[in-house]
Coordinates of C-alpha atoms in Angstrom, one line a residue:
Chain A
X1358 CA 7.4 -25.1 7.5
X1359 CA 7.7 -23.0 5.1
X1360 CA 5.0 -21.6 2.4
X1361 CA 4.9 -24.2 -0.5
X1362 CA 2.9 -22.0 -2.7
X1363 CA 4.8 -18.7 -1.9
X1364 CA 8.2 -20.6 -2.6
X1365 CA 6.9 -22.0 -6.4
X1366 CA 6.2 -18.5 -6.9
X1367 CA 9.2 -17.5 -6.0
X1368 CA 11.1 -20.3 -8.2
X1369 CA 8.8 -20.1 -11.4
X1370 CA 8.8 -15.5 -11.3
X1371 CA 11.3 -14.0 -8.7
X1372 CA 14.4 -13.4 -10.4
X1373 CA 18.0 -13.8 -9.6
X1374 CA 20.4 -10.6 -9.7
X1375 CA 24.3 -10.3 -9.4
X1376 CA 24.7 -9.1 -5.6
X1377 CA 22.4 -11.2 -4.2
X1378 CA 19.5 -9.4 -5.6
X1379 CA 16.0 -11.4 -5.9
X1380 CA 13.6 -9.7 -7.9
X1381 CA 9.9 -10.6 -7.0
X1382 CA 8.1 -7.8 -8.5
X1383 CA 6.2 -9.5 -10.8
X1384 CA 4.3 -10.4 -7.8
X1385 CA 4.9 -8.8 -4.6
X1386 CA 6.4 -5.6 -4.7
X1387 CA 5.6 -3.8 -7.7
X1388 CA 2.9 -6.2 -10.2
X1389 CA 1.0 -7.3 -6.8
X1390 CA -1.1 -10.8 -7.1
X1391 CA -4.1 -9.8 -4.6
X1392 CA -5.0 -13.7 -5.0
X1393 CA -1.9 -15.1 -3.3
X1394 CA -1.9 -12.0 -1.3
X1395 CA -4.8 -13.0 0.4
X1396 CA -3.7 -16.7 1.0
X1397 CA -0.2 -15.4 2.3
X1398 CA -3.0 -13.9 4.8
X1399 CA -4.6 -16.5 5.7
X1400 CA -1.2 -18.4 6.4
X1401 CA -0.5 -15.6 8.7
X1402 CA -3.7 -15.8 10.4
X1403 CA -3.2 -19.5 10.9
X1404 CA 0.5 -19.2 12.2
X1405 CA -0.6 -16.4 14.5
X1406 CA -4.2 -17.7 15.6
X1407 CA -3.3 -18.4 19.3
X1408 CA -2.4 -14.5 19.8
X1409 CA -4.8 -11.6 20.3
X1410 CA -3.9 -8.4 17.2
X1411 CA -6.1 -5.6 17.6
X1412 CA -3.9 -3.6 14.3
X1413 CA -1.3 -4.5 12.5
X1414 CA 1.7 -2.1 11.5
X1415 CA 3.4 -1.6 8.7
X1416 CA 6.1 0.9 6.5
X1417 CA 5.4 2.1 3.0
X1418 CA 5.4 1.6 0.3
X1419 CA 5.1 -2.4 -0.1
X1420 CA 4.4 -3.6 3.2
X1421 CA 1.1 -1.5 2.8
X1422 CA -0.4 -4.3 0.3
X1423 CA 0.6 -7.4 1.8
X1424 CA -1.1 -5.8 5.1
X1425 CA -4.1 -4.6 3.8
X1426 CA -5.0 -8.2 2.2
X1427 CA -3.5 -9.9 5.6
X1428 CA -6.2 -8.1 7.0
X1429 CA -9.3 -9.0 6.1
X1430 CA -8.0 -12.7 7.7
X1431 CA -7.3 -11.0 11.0
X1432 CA -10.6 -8.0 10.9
X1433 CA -8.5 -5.2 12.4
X1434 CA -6.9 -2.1 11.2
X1435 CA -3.6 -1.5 9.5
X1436 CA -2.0 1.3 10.7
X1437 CA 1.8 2.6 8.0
X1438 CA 4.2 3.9 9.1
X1439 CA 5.4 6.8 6.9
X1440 CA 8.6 7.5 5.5
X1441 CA 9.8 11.5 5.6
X1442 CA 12.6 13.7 4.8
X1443 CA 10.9 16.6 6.7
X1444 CA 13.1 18.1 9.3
X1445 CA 10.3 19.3 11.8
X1446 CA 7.9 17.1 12.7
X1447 CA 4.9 17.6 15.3
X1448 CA 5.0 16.4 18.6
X1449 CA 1.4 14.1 17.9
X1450 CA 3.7 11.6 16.0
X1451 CA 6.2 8.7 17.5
X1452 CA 9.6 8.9 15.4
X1453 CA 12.0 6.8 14.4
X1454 CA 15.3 6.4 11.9
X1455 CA 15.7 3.8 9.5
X1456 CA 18.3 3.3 7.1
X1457 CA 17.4 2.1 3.5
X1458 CA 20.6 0.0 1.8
X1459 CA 18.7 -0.1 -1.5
X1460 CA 18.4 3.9 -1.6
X1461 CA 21.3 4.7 0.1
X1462 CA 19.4 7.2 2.5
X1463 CA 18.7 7.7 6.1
X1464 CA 14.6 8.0 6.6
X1465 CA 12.7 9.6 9.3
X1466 CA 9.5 6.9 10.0
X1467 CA 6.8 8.4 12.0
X1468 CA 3.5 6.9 13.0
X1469 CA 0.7 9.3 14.7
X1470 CA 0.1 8.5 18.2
X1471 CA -3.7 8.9 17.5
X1472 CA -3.3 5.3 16.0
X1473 CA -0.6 3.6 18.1
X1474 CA -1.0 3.3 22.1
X1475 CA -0.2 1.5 25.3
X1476 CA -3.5 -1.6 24.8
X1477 CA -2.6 -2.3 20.6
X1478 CA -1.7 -5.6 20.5
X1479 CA 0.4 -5.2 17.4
X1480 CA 1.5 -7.4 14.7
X1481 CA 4.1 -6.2 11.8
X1482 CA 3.9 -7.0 8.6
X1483 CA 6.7 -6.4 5.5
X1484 CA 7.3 -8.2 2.2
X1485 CA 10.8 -8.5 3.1
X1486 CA 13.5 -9.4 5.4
X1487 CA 17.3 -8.5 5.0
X1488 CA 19.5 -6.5 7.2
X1489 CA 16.2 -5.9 9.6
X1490 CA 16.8 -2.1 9.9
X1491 CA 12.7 -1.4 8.6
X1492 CA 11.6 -3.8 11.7
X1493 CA 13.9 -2.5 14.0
X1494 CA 12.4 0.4 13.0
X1495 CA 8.6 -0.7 13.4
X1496 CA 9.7 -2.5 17.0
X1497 CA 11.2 1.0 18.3
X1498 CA 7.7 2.7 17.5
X1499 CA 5.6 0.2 19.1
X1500 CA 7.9 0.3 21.9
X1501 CA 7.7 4.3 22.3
X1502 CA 3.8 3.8 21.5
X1503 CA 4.1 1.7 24.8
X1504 CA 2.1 -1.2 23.1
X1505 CA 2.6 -5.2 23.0
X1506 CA 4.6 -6.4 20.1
X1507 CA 2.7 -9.9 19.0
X1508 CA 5.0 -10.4 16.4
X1509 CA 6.7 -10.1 13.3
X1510 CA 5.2 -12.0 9.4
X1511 CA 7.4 -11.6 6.6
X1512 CA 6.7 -12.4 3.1
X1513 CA 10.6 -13.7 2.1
X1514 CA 13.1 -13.4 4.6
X1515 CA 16.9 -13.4 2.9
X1516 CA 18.1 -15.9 5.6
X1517 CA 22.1 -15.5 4.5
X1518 CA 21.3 -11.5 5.5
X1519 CA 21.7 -10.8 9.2
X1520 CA 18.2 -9.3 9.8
X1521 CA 16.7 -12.5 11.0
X1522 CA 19.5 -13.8 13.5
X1523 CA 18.9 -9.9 14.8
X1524 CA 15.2 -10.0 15.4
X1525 CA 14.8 -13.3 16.9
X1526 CA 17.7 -12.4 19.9
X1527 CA 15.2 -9.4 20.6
X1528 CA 12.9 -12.5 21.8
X1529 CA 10.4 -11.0 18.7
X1530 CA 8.4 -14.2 17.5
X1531 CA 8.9 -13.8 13.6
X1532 CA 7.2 -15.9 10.7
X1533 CA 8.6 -15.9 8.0
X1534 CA 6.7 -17.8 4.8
X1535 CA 9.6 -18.4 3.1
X1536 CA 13.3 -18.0 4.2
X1537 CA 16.0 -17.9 1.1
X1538 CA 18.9 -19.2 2.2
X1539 CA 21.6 -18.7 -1.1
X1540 CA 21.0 -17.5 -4.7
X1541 CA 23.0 -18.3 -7.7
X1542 CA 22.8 -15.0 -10.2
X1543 CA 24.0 -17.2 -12.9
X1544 CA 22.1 -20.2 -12.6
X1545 CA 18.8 -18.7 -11.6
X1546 CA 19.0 -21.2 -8.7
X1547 CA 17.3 -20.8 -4.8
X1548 CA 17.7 -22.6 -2.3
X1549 CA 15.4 -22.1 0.7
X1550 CA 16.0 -22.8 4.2
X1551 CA 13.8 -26.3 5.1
X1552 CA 15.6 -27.7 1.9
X1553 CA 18.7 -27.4 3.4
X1554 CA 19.4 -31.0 5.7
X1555 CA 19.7 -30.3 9.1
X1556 CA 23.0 -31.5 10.8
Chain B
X810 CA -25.3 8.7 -5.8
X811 CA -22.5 8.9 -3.5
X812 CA -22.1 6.2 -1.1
X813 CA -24.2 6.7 2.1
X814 CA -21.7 4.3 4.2
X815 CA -18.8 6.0 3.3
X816 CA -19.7 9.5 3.8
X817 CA -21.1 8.8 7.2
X818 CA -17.8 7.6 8.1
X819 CA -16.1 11.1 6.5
X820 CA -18.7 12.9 9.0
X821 CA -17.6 11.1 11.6
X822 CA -14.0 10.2 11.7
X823 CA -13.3 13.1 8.9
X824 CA -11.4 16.1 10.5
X825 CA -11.5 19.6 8.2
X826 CA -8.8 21.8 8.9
X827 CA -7.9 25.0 7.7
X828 CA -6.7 25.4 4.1
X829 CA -9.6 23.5 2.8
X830 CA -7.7 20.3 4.5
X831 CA -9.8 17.3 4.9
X832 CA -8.0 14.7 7.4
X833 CA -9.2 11.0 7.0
X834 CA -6.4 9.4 8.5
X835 CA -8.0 7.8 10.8
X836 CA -9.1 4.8 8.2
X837 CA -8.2 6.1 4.9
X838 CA -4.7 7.2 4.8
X839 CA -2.8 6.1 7.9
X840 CA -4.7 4.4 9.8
X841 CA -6.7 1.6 7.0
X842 CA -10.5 0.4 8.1
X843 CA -9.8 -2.5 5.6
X844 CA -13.1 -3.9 6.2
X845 CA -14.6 -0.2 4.9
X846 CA -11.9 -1.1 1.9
X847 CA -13.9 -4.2 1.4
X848 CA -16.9 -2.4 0.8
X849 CA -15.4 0.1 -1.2
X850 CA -14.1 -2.2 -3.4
X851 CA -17.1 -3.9 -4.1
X852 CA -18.7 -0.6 -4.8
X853 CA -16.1 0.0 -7.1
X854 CA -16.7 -3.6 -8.8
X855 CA -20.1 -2.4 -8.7
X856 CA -19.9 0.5 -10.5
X857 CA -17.8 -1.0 -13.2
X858 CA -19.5 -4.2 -13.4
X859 CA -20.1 -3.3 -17.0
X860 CA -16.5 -3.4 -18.5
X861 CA -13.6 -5.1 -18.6
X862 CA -10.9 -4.9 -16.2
X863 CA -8.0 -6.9 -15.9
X864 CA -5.3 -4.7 -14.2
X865 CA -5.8 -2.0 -11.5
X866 CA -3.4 0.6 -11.4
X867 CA -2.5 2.8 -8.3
X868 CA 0.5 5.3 -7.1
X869 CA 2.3 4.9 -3.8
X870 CA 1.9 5.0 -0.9
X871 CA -1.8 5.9 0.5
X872 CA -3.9 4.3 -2.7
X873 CA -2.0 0.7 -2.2
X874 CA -4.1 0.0 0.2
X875 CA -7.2 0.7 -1.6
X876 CA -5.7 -0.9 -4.9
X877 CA -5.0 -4.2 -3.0
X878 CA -8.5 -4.7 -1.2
X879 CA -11.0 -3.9 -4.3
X880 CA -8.6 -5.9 -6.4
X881 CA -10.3 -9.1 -4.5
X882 CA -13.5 -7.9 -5.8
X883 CA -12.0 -7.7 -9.7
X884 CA -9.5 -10.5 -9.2
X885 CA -7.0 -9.1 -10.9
X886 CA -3.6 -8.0 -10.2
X887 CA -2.3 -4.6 -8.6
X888 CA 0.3 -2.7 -9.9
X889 CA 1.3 0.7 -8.5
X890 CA 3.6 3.4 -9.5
X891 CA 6.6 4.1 -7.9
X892 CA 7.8 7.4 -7.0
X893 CA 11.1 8.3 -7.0
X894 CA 13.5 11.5 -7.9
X895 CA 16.4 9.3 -9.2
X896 CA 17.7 10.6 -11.7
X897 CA 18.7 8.1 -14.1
X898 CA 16.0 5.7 -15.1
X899 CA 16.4 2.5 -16.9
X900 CA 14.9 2.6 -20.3
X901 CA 12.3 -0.3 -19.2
X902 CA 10.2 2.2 -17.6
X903 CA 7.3 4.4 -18.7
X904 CA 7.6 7.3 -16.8
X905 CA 6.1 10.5 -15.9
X906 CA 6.2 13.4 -13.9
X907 CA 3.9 14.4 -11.1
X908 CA 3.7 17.6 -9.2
X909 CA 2.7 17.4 -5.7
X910 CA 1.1 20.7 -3.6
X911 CA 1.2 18.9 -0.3
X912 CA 4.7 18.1 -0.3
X913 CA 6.0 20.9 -2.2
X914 CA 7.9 18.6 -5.0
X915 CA 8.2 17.0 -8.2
X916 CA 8.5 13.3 -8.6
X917 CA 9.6 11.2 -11.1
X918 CA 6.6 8.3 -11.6
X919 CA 7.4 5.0 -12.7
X920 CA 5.8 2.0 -14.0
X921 CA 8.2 -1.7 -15.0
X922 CA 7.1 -2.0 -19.3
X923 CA 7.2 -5.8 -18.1
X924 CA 3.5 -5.2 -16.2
X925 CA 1.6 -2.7 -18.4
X926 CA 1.4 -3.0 -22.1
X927 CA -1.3 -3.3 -24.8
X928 CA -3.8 -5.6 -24.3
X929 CA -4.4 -4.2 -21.0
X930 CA -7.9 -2.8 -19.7
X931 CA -6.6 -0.9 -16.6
X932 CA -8.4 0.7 -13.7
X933 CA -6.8 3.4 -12.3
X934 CA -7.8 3.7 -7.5
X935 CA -6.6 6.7 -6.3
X936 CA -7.5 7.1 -2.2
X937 CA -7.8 11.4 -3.0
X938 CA -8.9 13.4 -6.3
X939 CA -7.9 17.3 -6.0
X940 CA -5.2 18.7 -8.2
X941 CA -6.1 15.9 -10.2
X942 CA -2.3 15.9 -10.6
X943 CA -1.6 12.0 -10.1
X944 CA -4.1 10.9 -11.6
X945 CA -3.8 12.7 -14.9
X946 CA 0.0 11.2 -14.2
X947 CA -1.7 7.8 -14.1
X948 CA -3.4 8.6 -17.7
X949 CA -0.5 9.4 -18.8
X950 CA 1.6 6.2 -18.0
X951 CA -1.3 4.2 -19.8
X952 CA -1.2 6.2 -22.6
X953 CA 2.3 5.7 -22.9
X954 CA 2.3 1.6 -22.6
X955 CA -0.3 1.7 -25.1
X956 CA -2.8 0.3 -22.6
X957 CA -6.9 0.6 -22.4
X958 CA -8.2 3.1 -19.7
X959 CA -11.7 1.6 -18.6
X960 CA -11.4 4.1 -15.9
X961 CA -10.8 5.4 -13.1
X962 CA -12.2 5.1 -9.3
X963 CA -11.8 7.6 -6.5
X964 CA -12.7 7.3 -3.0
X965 CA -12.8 11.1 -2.0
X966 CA -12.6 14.0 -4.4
X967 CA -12.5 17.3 -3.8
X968 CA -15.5 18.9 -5.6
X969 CA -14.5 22.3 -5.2
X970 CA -11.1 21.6 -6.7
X971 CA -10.2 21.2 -10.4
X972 CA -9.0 17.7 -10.7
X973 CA -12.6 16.2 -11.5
X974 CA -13.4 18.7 -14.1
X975 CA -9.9 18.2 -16.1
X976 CA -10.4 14.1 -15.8
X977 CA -13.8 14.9 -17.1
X978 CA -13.6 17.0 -19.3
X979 CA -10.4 14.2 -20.8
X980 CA -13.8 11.6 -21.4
X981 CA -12.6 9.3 -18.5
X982 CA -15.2 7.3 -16.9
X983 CA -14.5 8.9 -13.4
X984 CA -16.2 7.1 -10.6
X985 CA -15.5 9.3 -7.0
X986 CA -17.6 7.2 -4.2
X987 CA -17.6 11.0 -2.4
X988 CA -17.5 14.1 -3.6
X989 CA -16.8 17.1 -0.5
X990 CA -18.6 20.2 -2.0
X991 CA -17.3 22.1 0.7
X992 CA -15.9 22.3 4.4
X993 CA -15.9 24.6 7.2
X994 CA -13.1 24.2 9.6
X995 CA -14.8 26.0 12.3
X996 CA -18.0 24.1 12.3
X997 CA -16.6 20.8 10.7
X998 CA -19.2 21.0 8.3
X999 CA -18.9 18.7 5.2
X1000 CA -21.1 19.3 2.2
X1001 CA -21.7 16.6 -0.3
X1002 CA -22.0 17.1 -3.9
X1003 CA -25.2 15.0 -3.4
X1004 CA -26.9 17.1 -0.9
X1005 CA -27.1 20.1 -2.5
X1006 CA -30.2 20.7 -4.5
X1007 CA -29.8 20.7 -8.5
X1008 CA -31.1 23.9 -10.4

């Protein structure tokens, strides 16, 4: 089931772009509504109640909000991971490299292993799912960090992208609250994945 | 008065390192105690209890997180400014430019003309007040929408640096929850502004 009030939202102020583009930042990603941020927590809390998270991870810039609110459902810490272009980086940090589409750049993502260890229980958080290369990312630092990947909630998944398909054959329990499954740029149009009739 | 709860945790999880460096990652900058956030943000609420607010305004990536959790105590929305160094902006964009000393660089700041205009009374959160840099970029992208500035909240500024004095001195309403007088990297001492006696 997917989140009915997320996916009004979506209908009434995301925004349809040529090239499968959906613009949602009247609300999530660049104007943020705290209010529905927090229920979008909640919904998270309830989908995820029957697992122990002792911290949730996250990547800047826009997962950070959606995590901080899905927080104060869950009562632990949010740990980001940080995008860097630095060439030398310490030895105190785990590393990873994720590829960004939308800025046409490879990143260096780091988390300090003060704050990420074998005995975190971690959940990810992101506003968005597409290609998956940002949660690959997150998975291959909790994985060097030696800790227990919970699971994966994501704000909109773009279910006609392949990041979904890729994450759930890694055996990684992901919730998505609302999975978009085509967009018409001309007619504004979205259809999401439990509209669609199953065969 | 500074606030007592959050300077004990500066004492305690605050690490100064040379270079007049004060490190608070461990659940300010990195790392996130959101349920600290929670109480920041209703000191914040408290502190500007007597005005109006109705947009809270931030810049990536470390005051998001801030932004987001007070915002449940103002119930309003969040909106942050991006940074980026691309070079050709759309023309529905304010946009300044920000300096910054720890990373050695000048960003482009940016804020959508959809989500700040006139009309609005905006709160700037800021996690760190030093240069006084971003958030005299902040001011400016206000300025520029033709927005209201009701002020501006700070959860650590550096006393001994100049930002507080050049927000001042503008006639903003700066609210800093702690203000580090000085530190000793050897000892680990942290002065507050509120501890040392006034002539």
């Amino acid at each position: 089931m997917e989140m009915e009030l997320l996916k009004e939202r979506i209908r009434r102020d995301g925004k349809v772009k040529p090239g499968n583009v959906l613009k949602v930042d009247q609300f999530l990603n660049h104007q943020m509504d705290t209010d529905l941020f927090m229920e979008i927590g909640r919904e998270f809390k309830r989908r995820f109640s029957d697992v122990e998270v002792n911290k949730i991870l996250t990547i800047e810039a826009s997962g950070i909000g959606i995590a901080c609110v899905a927080a104060q459902s869950f009562h632990v810490p949010v740990v980001f991971a940080k995008k860097t272009q630095t060439k030398n980086i310490a030895g105190d940090v785990y590393t990873t490299r994720v590829e960004s589409f939308t800025h046409g750049r490879i990143y260096d993502v780091i988390v300090s292993k003060e704050y990420l260890g074998p005995g975190d229980k971690v959940l990810l958080i992101d506003d968005f799912l597409a290609n998956g290369k940002a949660l690959e990312g997150l998975i291959d630092l909790v994985k060097e960090a030696g800790a227990e990947l919970v699971g994966a909630g994501i704000v909109i998944e773009k279910g006609f992208q392949i990041g979904g398909d890729i994450i759930r054959k890694k055996g990684v329990r992901l919730e998505s609250l609302a999975i978009v499954e085509s967009m018409d740029a001309e007619t504004g149009k979205i259809v999401f994945r439990d509209e669609i009739p199953q065969l």
